Coordinates of C-alpha atoms and ligand atoms in Angstrom, one line a residue:
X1 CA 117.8 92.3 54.2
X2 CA 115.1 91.6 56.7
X3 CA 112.1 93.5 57.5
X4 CA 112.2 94.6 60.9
X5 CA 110.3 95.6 63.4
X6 CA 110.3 99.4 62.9
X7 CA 108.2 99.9 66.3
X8 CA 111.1 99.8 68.3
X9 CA 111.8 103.4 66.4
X10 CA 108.6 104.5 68.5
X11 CA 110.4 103.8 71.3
X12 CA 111.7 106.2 74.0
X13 CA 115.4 105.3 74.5
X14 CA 115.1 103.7 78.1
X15 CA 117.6 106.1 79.4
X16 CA 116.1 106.4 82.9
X17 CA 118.3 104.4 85.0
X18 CA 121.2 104.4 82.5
X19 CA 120.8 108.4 82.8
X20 CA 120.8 108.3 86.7
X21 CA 123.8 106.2 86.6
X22 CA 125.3 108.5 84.0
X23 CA 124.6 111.7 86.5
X24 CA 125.9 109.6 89.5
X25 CA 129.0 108.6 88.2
X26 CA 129.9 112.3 87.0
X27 CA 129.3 113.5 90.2
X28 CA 131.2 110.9 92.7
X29 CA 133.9 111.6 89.8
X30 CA 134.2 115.1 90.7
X31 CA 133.1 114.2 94.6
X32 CA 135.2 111.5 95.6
X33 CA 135.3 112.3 99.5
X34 CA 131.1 112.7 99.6
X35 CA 129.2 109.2 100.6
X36 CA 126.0 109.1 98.2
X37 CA 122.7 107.0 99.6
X38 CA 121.3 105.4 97.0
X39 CA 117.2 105.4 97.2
X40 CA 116.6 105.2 93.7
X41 CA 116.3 101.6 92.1
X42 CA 113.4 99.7 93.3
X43 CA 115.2 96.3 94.8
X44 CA 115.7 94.7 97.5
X45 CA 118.8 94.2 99.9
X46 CA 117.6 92.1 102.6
X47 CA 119.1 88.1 102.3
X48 CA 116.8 85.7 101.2
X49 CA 115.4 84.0 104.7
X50 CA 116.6 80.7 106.0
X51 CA 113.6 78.7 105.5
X52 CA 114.3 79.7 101.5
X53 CA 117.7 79.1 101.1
X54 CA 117.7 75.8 102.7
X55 CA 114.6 74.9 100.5
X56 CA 117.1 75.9 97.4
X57 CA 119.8 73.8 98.6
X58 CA 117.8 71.1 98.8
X59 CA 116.7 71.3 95.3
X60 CA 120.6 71.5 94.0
X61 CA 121.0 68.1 96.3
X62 CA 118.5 66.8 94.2
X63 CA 119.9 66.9 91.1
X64 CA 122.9 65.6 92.6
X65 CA 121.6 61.6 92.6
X66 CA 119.7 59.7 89.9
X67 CA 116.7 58.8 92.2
X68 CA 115.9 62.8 92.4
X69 CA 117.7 64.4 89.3
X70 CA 115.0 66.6 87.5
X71 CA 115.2 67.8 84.0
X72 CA 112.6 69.8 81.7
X73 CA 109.8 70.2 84.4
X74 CA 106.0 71.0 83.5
X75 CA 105.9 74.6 81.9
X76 CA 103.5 75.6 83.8
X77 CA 105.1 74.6 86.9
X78 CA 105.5 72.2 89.4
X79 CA 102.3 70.9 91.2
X80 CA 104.1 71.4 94.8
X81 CA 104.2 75.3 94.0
X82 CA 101.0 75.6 92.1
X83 CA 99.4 74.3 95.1
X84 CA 101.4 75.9 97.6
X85 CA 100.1 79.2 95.5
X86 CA 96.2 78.4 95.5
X87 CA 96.9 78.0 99.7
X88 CA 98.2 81.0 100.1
X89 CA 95.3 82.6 97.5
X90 CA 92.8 80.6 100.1
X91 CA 94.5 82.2 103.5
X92 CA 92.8 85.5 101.6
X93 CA 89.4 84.0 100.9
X94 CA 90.2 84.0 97.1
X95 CA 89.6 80.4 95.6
X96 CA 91.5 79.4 92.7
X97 CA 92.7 76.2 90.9
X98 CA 96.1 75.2 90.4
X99 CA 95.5 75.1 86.4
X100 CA 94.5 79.0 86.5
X101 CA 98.2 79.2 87.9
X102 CA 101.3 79.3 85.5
X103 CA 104.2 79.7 87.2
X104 CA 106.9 82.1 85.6
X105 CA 110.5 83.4 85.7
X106 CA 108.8 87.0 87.1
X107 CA 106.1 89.3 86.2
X108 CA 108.7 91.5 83.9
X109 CA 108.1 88.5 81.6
X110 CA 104.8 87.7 81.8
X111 CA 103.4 91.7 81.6
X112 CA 105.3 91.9 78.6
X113 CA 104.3 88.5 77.4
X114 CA 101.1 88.7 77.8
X115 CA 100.7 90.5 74.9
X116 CA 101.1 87.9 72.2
X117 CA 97.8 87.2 73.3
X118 CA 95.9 90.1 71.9
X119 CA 95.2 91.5 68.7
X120 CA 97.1 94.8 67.2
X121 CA 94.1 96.2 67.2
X122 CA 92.4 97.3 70.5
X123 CA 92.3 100.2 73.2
X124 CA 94.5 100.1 76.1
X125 CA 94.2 101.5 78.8
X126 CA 97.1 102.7 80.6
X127 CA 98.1 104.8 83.6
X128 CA 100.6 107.6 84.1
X129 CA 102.6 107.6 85.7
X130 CA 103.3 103.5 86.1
X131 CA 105.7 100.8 85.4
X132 CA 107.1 101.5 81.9
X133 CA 107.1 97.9 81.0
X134 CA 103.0 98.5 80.6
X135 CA 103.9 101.0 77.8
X136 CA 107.2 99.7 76.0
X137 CA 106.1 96.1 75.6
X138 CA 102.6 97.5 73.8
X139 CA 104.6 99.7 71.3
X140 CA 106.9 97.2 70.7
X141 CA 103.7 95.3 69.1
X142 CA 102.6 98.7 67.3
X143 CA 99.9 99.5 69.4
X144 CA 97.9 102.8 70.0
X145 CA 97.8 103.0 74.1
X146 CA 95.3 105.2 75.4
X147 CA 96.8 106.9 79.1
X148 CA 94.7 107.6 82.0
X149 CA 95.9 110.3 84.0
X150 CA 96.8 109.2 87.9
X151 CA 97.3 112.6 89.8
X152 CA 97.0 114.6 92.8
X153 CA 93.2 115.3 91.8
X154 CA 92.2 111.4 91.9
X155 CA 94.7 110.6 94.7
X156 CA 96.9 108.6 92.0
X157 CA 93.7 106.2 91.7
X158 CA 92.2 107.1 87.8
X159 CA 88.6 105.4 88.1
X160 CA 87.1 103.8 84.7
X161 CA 85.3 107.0 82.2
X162 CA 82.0 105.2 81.7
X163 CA 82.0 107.1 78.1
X164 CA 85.3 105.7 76.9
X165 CA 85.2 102.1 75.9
X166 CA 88.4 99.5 76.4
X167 CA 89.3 96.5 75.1
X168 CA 92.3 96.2 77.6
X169 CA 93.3 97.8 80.9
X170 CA 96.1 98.1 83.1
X171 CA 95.8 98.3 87.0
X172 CA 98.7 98.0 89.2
X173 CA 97.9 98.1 92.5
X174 CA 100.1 99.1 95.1
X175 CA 101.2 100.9 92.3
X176 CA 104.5 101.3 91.1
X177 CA 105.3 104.1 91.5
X178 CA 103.1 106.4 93.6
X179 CA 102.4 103.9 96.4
X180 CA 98.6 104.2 95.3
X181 CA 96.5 100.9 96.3
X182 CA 93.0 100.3 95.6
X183 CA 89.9 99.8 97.7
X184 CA 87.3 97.4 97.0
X185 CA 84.8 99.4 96.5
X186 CA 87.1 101.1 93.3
X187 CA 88.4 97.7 91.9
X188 CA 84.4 96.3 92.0
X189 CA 83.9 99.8 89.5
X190 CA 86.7 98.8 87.3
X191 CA 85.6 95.0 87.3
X192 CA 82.3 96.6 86.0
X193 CA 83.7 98.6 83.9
X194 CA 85.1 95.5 82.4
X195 CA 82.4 93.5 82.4
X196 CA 80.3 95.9 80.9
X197 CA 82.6 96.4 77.9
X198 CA 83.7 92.6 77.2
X199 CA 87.7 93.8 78.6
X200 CA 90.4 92.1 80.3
X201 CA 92.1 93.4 83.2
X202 CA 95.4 92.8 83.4
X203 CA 96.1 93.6 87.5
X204 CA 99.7 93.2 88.6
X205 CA 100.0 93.0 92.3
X206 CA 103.6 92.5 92.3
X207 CA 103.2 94.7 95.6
X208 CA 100.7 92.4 97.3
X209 CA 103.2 92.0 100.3
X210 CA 103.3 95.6 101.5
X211 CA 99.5 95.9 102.0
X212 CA 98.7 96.5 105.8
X213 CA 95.5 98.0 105.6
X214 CA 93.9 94.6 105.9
X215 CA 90.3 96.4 103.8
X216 CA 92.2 96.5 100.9
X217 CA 91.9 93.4 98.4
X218 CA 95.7 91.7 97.8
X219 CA 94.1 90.0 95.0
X220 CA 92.1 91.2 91.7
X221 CA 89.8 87.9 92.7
X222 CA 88.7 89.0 96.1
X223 CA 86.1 91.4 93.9
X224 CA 82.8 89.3 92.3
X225 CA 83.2 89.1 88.5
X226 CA 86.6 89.8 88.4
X227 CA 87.3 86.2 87.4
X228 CA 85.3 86.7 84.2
X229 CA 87.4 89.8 83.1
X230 CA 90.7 89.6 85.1
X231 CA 94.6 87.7 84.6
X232 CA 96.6 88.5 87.7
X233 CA 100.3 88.4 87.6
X234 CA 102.4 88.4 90.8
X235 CA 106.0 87.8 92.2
X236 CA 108.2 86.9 94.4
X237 CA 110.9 89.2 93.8
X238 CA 109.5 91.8 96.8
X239 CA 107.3 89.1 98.5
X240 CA 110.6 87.4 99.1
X241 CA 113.9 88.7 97.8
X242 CA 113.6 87.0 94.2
X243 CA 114.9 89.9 92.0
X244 CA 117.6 88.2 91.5
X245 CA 116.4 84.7 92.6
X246 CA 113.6 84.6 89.7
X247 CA 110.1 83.8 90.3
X248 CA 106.7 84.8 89.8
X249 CA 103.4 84.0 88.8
X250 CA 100.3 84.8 86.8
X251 CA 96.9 83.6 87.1
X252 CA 94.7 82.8 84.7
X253 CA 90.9 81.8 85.4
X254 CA 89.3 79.0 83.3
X255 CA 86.1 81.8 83.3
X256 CA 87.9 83.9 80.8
X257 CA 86.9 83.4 77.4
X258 CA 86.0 86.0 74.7
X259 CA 84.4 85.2 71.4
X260 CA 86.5 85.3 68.1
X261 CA 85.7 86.7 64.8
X262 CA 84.4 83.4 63.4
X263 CA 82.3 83.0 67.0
X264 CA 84.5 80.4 68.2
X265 CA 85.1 80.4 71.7
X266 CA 89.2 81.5 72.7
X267 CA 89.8 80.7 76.3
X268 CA 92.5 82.9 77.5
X269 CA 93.7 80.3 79.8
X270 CA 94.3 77.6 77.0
X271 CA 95.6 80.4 75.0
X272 CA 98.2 81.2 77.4
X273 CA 98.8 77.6 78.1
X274 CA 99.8 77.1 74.3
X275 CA 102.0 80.2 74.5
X276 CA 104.1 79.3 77.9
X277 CA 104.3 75.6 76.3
X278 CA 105.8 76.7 73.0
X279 CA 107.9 79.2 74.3
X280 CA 109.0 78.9 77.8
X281 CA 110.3 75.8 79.3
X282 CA 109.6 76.5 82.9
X283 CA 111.7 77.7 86.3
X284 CA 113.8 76.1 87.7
X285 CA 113.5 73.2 89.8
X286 CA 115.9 74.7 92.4
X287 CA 114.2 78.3 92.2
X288 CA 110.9 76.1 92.6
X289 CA 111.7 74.4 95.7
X290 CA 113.1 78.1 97.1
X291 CA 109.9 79.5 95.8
X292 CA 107.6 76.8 97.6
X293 CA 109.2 77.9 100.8
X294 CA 108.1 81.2 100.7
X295 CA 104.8 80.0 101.0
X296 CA 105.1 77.3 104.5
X297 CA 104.7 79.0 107.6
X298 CA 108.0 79.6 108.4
X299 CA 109.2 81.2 104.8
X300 CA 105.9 83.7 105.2
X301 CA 107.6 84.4 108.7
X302 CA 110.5 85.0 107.5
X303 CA 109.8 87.2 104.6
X304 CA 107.4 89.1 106.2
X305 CA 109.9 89.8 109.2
X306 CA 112.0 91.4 105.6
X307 CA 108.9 93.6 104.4
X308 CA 108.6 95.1 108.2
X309 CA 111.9 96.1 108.1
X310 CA 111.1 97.8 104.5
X311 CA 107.9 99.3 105.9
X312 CA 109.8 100.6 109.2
X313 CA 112.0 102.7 106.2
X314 CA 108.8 104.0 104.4
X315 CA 107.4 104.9 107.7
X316 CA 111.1 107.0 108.6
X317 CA 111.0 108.4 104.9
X318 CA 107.5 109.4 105.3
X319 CA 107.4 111.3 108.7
X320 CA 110.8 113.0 107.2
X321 CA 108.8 114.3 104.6
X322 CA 105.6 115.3 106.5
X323 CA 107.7 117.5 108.8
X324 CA 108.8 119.4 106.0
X325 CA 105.9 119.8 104.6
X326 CA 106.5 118.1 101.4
X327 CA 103.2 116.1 100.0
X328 CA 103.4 112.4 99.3
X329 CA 102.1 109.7 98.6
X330 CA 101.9 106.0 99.1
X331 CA 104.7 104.4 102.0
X332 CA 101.5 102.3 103.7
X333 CA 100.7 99.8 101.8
X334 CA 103.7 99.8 99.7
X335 CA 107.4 100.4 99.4
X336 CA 107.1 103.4 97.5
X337 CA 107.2 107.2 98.3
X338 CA 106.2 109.7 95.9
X339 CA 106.8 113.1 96.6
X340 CA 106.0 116.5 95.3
X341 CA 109.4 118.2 94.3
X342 CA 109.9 121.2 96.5
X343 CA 109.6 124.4 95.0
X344 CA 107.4 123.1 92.0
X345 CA 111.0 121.6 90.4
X346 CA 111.0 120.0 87.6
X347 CA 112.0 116.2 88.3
X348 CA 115.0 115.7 86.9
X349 CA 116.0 119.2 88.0
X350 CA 115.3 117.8 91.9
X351 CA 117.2 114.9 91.2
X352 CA 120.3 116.8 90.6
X353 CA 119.9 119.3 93.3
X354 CA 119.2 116.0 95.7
X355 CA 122.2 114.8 94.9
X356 CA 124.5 118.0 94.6
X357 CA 123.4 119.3 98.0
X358 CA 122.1 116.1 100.0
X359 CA 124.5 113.5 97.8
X360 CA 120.5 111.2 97.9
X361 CA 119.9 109.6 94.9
X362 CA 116.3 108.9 93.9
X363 CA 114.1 107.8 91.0
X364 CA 113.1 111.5 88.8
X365 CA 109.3 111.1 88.5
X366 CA 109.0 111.8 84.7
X367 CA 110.8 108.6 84.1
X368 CA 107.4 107.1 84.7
X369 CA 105.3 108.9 82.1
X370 CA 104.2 113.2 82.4
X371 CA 102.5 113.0 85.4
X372 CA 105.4 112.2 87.0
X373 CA 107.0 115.4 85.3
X374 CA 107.2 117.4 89.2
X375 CA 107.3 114.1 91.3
X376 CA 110.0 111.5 92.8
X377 CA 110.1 108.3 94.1
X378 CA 112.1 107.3 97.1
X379 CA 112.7 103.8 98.2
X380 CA 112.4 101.7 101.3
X381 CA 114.3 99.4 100.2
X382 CA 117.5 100.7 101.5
X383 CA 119.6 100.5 104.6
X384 CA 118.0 100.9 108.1
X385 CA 121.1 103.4 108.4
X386 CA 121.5 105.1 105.3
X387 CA 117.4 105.6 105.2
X388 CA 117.8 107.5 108.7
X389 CA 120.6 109.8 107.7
X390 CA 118.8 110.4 104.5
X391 CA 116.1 112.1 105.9
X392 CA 117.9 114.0 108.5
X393 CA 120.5 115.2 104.8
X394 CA 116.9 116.0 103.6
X395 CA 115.3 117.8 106.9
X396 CA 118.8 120.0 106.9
X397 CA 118.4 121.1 103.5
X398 CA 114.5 122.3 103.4
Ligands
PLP1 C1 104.8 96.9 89.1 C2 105.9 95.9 88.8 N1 105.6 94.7 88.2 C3 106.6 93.8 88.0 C4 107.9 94.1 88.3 C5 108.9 93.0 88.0 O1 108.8 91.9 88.8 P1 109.8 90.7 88.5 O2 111.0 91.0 89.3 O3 109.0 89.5 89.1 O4 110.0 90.5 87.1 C6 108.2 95.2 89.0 C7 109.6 95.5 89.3 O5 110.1 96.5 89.8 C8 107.2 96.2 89.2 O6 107.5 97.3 89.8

């Protein structure tokens, strides 16, 4: 019989979205003649822009001739996106090469991948509430995580305890799901933080897109020293429509390297190198040329004209929830509104009465760790319609 790998008993059954389906499917059951707006699940609806699709086209032409048929393509990924990645890095002011860039099937893969880089034994650093991929993909290694509590107090932003020490820390930022983002002037103190105790940051900014406030860094590297402590990971799945599509990306500076047990010197870009080339055999060619796309002129035009329309439904979502009162968060620099339940309900509790009285389905907050225990997360990325009549279900009901 084989050993295996009892951690997965430490896990919490992922019933979050299976249990939202569960409670939605009861209900229209018993509700037939009731429309239900669904503001829940965080992904897009928008069609992938033109500039895109005829980019992807052109890659399936490809592979239609001889001349131009492509087979296993670098792991890393293609030079034309690489590059096209480092430009788009440069239109921020943050310099990068195109060998710290390791282009990926999404940043669901490489989060959780990332892990087979790092011994059992370390503390990490995690936030609650966040993305529970953070969490499940450490226990699924057997390892201790260490939460850091995002609340009201600290505006969803948990700032580094100089008395603690980490070997490892999460930061996502926007974050998923409050909507937090970070300033400079906070990422510089976590970079420190970092520094000062030899630990990697691993940043996602899969919400790099829905950053207006043009003061706050889209990038980990835009802060000094961040290239000696940080691996970014990124993606194209809000940036462009990709959730289905498939692409993102994680850098990787040369800079990082930590010293090993026998004093050898481990580079965490070579490391990750050999791990993407022994187990991953690269995106696409077709998603590639799509993905490239994103980045020319027109393809940012495009998408961005996609992320406007998202922000115009924070912004509705938002104001509904101002005029009655109701405290939340994020919406501005990302697609995510997080919300005090009314009446200090319990989440799950305010995701029933939601959908029993106002037939709005959204995402219970505890479903992201306890701090989400009396918060929800709405959505922008619904309907220009359904987002409008949401809120005026929500403003007749409070
Ligand atoms: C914070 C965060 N990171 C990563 C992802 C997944 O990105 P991808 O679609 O590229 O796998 C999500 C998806 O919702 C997310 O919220």
């Amino acid at each position: 019989m084989p050993k295996l790998n009892e951690n997965y008993l430490n896990l919490k059954e992922s019933y979050l979205f299976s249990e939202i389906s569960h409670r939605v499917n009861s209900y229209i059951s018993t509700n037939p003649d009731k429309r239900v707006i669904r503001l829940g699940i965080g992904d897009v609806t928008l069609p992938i822009g033109p500039a895109v699709i005829s980019q992807l086209h052109e890659g399936v032409n490809a592979l239609a001739n001889a001349e131009t048929f492509k087979g296993y393509g670098p792991e890393q990924g293609y030079a034309f996106l690489r590059e096209a990645i480092v430009d788009y890095y440069k239109q921020n002011n943050v310099i990068i090469d195109a060998d710290e860039v390791f282009v990926s099937d999404g940043a669901k893969s490489d989060t959780g991948n990332i892990t087979d880089l790092f011994d059992k034994d370390n503390v990490i650093l995690i936030p609650d509430p966040v993305y529970p991929v953070y969490v499940d993909t450490n226990i699924m290694n057997g390892r201790n995580i260490t939460y850091i509590d995002a609340n009201i107090q600290n505006n969803f932003l948990p700032m580094p305890d100089h008395s603690v020490h980490a070997d490892i820390i999460y930061i996502c930022s926007p974050n998923n799901p409050t909507g937090a983002a970070y300033n400079k002037e906070q990422l510089k103190e976590w970079v420190d933080y970092a520094l000062e105790n030899n630990a990697v940051i691993l940043y996602d900014s899969a919400y790099e897109c829905f950053i207006t406030d043009e003061t706050l860094p889209r990038s980990i590297f835009a802060i000094d020293g961040a290239k000696k402590c940080a691996i970014e990971f990124c993606s194209l799945s809000k940036t462009a429509g990709f959730t289905g599509t498939r692409c993102g990306y994680t850098i990787v500076p040369k800079d990082l390297t930590f010293t090993a047990s026998n004093t050898a010197q481990m580079s965490l870009n070579a490391m990750w190198n050999r791990r993407q080339t022994t187990k991953f055999n690269g995106v696409s060619y077709i998603v590639q040329k799509g993905a490239a796309a994103v980045f020319s002129v027109e393809g940012m035009a495009q998408c961005k004209k996609n992320i406007q329309y998202y922000q115009e439904n924070a912004r509705i979502i938002a104001e509904g929830l101002a005029q009655k009162n109701i405290r939340y968060f994020g919406g501005v620099n990302s697609p995510y509104i997080w919300f005090e339940c009314p009446n200090n309900m319990d989440s799950w509790d305010f995701f029933d009465y939601l959908l029993c009285h106002a037939q709005i389905v959204g995402t219970p907050g505890a479903g992201f760790g306890k701090n989400g225990q009396k918060f929800f997360r709405l959505t922008s990325f619904g309907n220009r319609e359904n987002t409008i009549e949401a809120m005026e279900r929500i403003n007749k009901l409070f």
